[in-house]
One Martini backbone bead per residue (centre of mass of N, CA, C, O) as a GRO file, in nm:
protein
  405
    1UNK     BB    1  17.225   6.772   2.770
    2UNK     BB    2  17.496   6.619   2.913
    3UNK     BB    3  17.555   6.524   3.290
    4UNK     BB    4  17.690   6.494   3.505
    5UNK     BB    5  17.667   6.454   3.878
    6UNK     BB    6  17.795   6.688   3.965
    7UNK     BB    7  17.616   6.891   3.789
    8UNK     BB    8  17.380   6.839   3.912
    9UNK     BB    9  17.452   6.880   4.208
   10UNK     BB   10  17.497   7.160   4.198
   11UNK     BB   11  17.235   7.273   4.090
   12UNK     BB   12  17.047   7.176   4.242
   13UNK     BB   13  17.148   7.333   4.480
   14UNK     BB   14  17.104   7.614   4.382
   15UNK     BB   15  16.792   7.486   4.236
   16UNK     BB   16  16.536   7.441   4.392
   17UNK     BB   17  16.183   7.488   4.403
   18UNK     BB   18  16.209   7.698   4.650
   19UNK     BB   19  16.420   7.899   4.583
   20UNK     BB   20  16.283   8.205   4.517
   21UNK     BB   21  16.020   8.177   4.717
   22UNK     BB   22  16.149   8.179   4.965
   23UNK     BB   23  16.296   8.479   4.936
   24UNK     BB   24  16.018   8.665   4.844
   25UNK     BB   25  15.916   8.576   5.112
   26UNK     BB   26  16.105   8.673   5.328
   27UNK     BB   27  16.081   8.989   5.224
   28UNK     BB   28  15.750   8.972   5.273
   29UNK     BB   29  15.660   8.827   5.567
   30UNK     BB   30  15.569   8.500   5.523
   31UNK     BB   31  15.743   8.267   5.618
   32UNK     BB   32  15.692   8.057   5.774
   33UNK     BB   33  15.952   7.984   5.864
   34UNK     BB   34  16.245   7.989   5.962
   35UNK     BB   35  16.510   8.093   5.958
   36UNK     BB   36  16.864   8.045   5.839
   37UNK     BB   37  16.961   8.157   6.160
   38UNK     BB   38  17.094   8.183   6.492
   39UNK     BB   39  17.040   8.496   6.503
   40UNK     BB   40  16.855   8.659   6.704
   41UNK     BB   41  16.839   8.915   6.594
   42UNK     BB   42  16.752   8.860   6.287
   43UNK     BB   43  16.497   8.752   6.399
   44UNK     BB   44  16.367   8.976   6.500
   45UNK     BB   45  16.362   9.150   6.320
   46UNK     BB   46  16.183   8.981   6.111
   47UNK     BB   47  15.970   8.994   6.297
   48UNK     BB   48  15.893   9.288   6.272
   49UNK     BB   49  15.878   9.294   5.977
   50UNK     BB   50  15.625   9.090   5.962
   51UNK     BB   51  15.448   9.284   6.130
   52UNK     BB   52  15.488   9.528   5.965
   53UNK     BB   53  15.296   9.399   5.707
   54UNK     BB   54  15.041   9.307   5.873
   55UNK     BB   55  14.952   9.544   5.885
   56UNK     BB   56  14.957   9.711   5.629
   57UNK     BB   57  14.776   9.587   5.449
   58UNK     BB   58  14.524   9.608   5.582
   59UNK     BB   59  14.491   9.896   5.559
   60UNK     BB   60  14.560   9.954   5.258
   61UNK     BB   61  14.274   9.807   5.220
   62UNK     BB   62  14.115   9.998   5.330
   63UNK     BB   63  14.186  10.274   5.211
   64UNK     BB   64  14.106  10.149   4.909
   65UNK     BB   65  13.816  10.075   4.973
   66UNK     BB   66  13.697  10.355   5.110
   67UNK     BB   67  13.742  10.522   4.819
   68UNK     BB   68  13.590  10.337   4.617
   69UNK     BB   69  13.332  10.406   4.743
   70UNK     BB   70  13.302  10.639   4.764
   71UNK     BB   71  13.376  10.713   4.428
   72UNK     BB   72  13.077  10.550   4.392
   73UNK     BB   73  12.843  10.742   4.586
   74UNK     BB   74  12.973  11.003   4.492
   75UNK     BB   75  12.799  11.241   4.298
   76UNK     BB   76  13.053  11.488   4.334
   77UNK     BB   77  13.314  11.325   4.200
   78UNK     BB   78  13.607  11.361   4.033
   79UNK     BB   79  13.583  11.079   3.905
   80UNK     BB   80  13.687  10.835   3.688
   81UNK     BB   81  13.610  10.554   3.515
   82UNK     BB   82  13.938  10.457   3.523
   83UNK     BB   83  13.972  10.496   3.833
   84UNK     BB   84  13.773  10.286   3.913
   85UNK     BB   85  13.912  10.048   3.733
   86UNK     BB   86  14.126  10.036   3.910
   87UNK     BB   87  14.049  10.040   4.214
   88UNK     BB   88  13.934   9.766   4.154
   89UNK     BB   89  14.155   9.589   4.071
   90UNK     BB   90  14.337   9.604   4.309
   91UNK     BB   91  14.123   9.501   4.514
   92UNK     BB   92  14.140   9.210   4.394
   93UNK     BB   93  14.396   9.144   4.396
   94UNK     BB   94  14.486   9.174   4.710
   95UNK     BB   95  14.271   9.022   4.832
   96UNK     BB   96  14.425   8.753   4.742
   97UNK     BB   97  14.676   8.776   4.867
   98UNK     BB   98  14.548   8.810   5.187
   99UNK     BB   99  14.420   8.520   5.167
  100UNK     BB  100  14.683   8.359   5.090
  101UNK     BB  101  14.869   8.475   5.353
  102UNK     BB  102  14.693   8.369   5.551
  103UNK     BB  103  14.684   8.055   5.476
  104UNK     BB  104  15.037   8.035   5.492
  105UNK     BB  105  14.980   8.007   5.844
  106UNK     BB  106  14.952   7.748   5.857
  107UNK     BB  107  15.050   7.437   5.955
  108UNK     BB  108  15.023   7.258   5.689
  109UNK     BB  109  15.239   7.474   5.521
  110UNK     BB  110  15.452   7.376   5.669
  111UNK     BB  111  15.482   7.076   5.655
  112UNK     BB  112  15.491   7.147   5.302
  113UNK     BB  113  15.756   7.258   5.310
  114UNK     BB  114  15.917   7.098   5.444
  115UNK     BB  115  15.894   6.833   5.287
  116UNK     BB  116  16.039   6.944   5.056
  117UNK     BB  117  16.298   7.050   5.133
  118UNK     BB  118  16.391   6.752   5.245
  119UNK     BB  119  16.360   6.623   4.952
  120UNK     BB  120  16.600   6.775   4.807
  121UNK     BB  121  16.805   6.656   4.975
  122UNK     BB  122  16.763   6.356   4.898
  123UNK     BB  123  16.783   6.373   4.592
  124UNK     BB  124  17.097   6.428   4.592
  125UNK     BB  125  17.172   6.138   4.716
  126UNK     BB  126  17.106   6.034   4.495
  127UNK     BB  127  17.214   5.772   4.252
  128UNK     BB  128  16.997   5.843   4.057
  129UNK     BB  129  17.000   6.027   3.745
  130UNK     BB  130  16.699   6.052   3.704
  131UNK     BB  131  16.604   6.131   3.930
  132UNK     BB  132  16.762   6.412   3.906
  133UNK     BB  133  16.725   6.524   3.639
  134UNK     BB  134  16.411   6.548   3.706
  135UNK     BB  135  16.436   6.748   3.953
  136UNK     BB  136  16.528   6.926   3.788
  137UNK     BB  137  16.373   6.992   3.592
  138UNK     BB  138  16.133   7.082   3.790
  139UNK     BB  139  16.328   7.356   3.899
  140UNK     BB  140  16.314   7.481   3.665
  141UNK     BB  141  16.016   7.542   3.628
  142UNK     BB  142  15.987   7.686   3.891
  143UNK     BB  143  16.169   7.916   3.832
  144UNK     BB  144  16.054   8.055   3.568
  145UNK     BB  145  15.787   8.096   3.695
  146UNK     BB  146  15.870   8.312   3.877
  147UNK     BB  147  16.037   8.497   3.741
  148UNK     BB  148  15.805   8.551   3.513
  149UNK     BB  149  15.602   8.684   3.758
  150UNK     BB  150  15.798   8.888   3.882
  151UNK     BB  151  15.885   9.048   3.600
  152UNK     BB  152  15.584   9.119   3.541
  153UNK     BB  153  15.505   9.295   3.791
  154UNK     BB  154  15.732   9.477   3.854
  155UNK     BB  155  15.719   9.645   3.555
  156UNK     BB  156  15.415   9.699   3.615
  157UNK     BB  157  15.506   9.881   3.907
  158UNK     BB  158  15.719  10.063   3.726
  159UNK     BB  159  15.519  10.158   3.537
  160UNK     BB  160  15.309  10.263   3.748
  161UNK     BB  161  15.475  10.481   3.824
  162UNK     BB  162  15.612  10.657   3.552
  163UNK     BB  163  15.287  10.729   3.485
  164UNK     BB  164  15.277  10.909   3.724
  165UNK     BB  165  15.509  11.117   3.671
  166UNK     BB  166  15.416  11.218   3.393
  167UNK     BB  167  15.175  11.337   3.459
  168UNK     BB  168  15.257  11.527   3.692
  169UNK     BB  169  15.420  11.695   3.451
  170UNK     BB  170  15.160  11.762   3.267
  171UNK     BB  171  15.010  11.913   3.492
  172UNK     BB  172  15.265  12.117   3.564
  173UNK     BB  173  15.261  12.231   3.274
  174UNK     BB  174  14.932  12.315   3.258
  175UNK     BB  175  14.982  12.483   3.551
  176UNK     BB  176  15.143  12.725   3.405
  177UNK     BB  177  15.006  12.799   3.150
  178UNK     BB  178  14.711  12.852   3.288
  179UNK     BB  179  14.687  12.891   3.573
  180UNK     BB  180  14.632  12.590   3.717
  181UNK     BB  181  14.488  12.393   3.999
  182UNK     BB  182  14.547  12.071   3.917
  183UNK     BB  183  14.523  11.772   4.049
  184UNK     BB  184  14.748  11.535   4.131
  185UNK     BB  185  14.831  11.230   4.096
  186UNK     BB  186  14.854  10.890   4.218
  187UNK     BB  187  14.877  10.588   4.229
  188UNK     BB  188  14.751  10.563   4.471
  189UNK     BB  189  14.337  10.597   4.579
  190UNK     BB  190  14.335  10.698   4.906
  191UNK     BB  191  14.239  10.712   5.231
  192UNK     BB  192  14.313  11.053   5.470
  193UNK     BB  193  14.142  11.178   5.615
  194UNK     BB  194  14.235  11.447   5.710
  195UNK     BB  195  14.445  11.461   5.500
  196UNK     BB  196  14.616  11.664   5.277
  197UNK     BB  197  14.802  11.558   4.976
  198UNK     BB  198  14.913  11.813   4.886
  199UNK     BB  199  15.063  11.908   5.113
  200UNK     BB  200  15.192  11.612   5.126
  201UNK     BB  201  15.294  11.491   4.823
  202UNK     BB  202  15.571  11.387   4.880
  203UNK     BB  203  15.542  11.172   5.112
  204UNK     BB  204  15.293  11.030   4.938
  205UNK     BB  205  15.453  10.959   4.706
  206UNK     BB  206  15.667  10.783   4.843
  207UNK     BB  207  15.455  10.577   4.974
  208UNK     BB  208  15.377  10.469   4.730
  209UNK     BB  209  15.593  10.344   4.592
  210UNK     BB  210  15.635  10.140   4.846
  211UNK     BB  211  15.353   9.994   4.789
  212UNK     BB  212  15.427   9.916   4.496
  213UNK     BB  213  15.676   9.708   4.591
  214UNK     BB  214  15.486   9.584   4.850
  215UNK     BB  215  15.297   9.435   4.642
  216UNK     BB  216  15.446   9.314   4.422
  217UNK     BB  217  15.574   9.127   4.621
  218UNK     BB  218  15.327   8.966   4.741
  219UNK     BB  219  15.186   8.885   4.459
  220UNK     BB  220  15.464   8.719   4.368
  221UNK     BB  221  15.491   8.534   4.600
  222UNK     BB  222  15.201   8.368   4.627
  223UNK     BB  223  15.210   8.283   4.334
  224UNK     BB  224  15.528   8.112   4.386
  225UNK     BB  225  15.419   7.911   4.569
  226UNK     BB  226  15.222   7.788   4.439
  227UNK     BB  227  15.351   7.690   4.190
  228UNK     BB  228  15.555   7.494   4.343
  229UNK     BB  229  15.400   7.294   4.463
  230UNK     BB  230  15.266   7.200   4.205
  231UNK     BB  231  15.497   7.113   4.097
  232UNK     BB  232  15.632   6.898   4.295
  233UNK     BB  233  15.394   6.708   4.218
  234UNK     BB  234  15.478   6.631   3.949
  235UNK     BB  235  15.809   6.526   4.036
  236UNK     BB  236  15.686   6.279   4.244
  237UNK     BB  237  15.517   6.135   4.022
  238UNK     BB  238  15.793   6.128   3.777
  239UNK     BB  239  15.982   5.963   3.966
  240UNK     BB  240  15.773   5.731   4.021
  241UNK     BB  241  15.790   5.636   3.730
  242UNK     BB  242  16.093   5.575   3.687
  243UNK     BB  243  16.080   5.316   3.931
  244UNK     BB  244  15.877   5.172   3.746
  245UNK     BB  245  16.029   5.154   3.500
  246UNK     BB  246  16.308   5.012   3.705
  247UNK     BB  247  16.138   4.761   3.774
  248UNK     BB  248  16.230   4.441   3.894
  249UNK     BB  249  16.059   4.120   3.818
  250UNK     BB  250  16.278   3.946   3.883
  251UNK     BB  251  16.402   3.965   4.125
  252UNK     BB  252  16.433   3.894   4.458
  253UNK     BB  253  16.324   4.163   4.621
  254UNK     BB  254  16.053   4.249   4.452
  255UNK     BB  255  15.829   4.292   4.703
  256UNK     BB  256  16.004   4.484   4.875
  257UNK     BB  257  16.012   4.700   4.676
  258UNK     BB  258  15.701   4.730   4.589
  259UNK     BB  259  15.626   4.803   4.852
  260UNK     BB  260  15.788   5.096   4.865
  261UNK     BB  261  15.584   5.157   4.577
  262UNK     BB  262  15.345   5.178   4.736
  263UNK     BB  263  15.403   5.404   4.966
  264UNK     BB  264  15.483   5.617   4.768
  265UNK     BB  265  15.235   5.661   4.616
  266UNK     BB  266  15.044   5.747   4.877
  267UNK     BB  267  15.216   5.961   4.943
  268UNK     BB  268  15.128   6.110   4.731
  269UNK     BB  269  14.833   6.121   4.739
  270UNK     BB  270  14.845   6.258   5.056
  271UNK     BB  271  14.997   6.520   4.922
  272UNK     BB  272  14.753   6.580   4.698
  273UNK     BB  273  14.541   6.647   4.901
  274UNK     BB  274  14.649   6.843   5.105
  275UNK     BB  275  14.691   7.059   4.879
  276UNK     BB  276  14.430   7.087   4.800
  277UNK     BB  277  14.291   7.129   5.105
  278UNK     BB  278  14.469   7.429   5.090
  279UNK     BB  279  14.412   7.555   4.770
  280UNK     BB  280  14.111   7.527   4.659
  281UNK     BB  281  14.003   7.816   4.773
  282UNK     BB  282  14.194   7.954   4.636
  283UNK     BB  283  14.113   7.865   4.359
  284UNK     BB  284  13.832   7.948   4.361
  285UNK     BB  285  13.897   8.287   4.379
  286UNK     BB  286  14.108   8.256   4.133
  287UNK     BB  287  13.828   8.197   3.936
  288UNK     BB  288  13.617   8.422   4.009
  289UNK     BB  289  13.794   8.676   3.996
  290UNK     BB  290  14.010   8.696   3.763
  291UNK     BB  291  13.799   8.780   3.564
  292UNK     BB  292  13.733   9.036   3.677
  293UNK     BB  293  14.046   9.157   3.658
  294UNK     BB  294  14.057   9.092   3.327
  295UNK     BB  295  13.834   9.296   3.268
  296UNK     BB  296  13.918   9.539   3.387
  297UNK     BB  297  14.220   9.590   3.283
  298UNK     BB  298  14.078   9.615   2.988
  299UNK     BB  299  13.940   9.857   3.010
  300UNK     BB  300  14.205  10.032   3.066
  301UNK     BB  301  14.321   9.971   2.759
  302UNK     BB  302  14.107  10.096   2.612
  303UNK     BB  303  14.028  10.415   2.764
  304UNK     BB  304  14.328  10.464   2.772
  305UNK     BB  305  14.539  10.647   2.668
  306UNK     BB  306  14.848  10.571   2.492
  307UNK     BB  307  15.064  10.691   2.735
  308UNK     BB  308  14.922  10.419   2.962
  309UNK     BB  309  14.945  10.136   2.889
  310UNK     BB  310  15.170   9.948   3.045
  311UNK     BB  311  15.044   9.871   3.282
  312UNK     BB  312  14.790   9.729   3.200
  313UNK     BB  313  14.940   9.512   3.000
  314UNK     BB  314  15.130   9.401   3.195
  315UNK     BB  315  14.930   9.283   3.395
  316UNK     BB  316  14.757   9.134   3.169
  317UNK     BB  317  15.016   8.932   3.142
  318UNK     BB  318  14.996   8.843   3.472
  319UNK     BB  319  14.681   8.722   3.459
  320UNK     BB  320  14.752   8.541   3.269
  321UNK     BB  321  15.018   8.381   3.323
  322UNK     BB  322  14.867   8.294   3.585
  323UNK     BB  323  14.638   8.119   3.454
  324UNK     BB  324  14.760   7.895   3.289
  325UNK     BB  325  14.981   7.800   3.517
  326UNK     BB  326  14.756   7.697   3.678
  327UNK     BB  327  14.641   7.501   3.484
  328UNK     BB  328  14.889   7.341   3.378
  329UNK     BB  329  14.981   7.224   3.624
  330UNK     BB  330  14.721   7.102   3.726
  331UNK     BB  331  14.702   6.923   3.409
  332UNK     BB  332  15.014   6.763   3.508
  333UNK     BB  333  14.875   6.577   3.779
  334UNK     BB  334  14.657   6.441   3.590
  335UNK     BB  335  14.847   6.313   3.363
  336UNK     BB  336  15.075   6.241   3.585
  337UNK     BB  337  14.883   5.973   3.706
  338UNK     BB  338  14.796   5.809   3.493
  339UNK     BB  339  15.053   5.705   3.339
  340UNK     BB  340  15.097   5.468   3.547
  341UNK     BB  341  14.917   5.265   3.453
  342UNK     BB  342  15.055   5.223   3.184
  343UNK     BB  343  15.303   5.118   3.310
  344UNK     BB  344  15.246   4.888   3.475
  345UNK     BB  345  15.096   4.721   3.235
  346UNK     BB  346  15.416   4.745   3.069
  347UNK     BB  347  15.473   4.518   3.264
  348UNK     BB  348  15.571   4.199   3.350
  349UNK     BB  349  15.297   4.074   3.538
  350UNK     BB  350  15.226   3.787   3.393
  351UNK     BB  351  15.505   3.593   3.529
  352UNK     BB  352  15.426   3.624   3.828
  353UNK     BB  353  15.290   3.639   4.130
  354UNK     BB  354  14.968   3.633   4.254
  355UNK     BB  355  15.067   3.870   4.445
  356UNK     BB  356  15.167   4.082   4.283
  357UNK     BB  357  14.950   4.080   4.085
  358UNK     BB  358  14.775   4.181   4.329
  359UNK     BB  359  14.913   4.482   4.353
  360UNK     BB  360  14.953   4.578   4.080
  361UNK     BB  361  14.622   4.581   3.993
  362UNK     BB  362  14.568   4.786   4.237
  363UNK     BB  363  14.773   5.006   4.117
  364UNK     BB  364  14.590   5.056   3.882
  365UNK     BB  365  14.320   5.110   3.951
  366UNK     BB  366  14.429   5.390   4.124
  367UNK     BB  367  14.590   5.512   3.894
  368UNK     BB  368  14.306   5.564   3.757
  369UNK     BB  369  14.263   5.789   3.958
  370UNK     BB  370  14.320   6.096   3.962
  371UNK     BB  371  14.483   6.384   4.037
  372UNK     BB  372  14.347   6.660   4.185
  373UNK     BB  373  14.294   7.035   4.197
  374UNK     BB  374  14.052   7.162   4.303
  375UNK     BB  375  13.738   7.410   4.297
  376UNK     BB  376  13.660   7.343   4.549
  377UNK     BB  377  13.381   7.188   4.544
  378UNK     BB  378  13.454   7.112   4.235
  379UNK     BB  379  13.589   7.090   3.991
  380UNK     BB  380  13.843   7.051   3.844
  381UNK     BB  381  14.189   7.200   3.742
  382UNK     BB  382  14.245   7.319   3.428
  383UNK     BB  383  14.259   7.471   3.103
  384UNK     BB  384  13.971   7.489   3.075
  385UNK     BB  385  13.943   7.664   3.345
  386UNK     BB  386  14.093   7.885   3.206
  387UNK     BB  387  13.943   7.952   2.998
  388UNK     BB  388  13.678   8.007   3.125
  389UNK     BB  389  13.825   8.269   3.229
  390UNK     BB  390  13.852   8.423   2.965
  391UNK     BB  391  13.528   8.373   2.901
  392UNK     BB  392  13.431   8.556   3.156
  393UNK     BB  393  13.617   8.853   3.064
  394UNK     BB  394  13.441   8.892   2.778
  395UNK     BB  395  13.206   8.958   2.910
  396UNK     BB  396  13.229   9.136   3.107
  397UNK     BB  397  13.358   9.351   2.886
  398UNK     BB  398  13.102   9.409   2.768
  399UNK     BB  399  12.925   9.510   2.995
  400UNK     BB  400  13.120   9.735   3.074
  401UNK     BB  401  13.112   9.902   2.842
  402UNK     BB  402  12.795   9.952   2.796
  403UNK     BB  403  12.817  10.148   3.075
  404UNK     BB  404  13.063  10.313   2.975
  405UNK     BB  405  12.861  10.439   2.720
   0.00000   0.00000   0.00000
């Protein structure tokens, strides 16, 4: 569909790279940046609110966590093996989002969000429709993946409160019929040191629900943020292949556009070595840990009634979505990376002068050296490594029935 340059400096102001990630990670209470408003009121309650979720998450991280322990190692538990099964799930997920919020406080951080924010506003100012064209369409690609994130986290959180008030309804009917006093489930099974969770089930039963919306938040912010990185990373690679395809070497300043397109370039390798730098460590985590998330989830689908399917189904099309999704993006890095060698190569470089032709030599060279985010020190991250992890997700699953049965 054509449009004009009017309709597209709309969307595009509209629909930034960060559109949607700056919005969930500001509700998220992790934006690294300051607000966009001059009103000290409201920058202090946002700080306030962001203070209060540094505290909450890592509290309910040990909560869940010192629950799960006591309910593995004591032999009098009346735990389920499905109830084991969710709360090591929670706890490896939100570890991941735990330590993705941490890195995102850092200084380096803050500098490549600016640099995004900056870079879009001067997108809007190009003359060149392609040049706007190009990044709006990576900004849609960046909506797109964030919102199919957000609204799959939500559904599945939104399942899992729903299926817990089922239960608790079943429980109530079961013990009004036989006259027994079967204590009812809540989302999550935390620890809750002297208190009794049944003397004050509504308090309790309303902080998880609450839990459960702040988790999802977290989750898909995290998960948000990375995304739109790596996609902005891809758009100023094709970006700069536009640049290099309506290169003119007739032209008379043709030295000077090419340094400057030399320069770029440089710019380009230098952001995605830091994004690399910056979360290599996280792509690490979220490839070990991972399959093994994908694993339990599926054990709890397999394992649990058909009427509590949905909340496990639903995040393990989110940890799908979002394991495919960073193999994808990561594996479009590295191949718009490479495809500038052959366009340089398929400009006439032949009747140029010899300076030229040795800039543009060396820029072949370079560019033939793939641009990539790697999986901490190890090999780069692609589809292949996305496959790798769905494929230790299914020996899991085998070692893990065969121990549950």
């Amino acid at each position: 569909m054509k449009m004009n340059r009017q309709t597209v400096i709309k969307e595009l102001k509209a629909k930034p790279i960060l559109n949607y990630t700056r919005y969930s990670l500001i509700m998220a209470g992790i934006w690294p940046l300051r607000l966009a408003t001059q009103n000290r009121l409201l920058q202090r309650m946002y700080s306030i609110y962001s203070g209060l979720i540094k505290v909450y998450f890592p509290s309910f991280l040990l909560s869940l966590s010192v629950q799960f322990i006591l309910s593995t190692i004591d032999e009098n538990t009346d735990e389920n093996p499905e109830n084991i099964f969710s709360q090591l799930n929670y706890i490896i997920g939100l570890l991941i989002v735990g330590v993705a919020a941490v890195i995102y406080q850092d200084k380096n951080v803050k500098e490549i969000l600016n640099y995004i924010t900056q870079d879009d506003k001067e997108v809007v100012c190009s003359k060149d429709k392609d040049i706007v064209l190009c990044h709006l369409k990576q900004a849609r690609v960046s909506s797109r993946s964030c919102l199919l994130i957000m609204i799959l986290t939500f559904w599945s959180g939104v399942s899992m409160c729903l299926e817990n008030f089922y239960r608790r309804l079943e429980i109530d009917h079961y013990n009004k019929h036989y006259n027994e006093s079967v204590e009812k489930p809540f989302p999550y099974v935390l620890y809750y040191y002297n208190l009794d969770p049944e003397k004050h089930a509504t308090s309790v039963l309303v902080a998880n629900n609450i839990f459960v919306v702040l988790n999802c938040l977290l989750f898909a912010s995290t998960k948000m943020l990375f995304f739109s990185c790596i996609i902005y990373s891809t758009s100023i690679l094709k970006r700069l292949q536009i640049k290099f395809v309506k290169l003119d070497l007739c032209g008379k300043s043709v030295s000077q556009v090419l340094r400057d397109l030399v320069q770029q370039h440089q710019n380009v390798i230098e952001f995605v070595a830091k994004l690399n730098k910056w979360i290599k460590y996280l792509v690490l985590l979220e490839f070990l840990l991972n399959s093994l998330n994908i694993a339990t989830v599926s054990i709890q689908f397999i394992t649990f009634e058909k009427n509590m399917l949905a909340s496990p189904i639903l995040f393990f099309c989110v940890l799908f979505t979002q394991t495919f999704v960073l193999g994808w993006t990561a594996n479009e890095i590295k191949c718009q990376s490479l495809v500038l060698a052959d366009i340089l190569y398929c400009c006439p470089w032949y009747d140029q002068s010899e300076k030229i032709k040795s800039t543009l030599l060396i820029m072949i060279l370079r560019a033939q050296k793939p641009l990539v985010l790697t999986i901490g020190p190890l090999d780069a991250m692609t589809i292949q490594s996305a496959l790798a992890i769905l494929k230790a997700s299914y020996s899991y699953v085998g070692v893990m029935m065969n121990n549950y049965k």
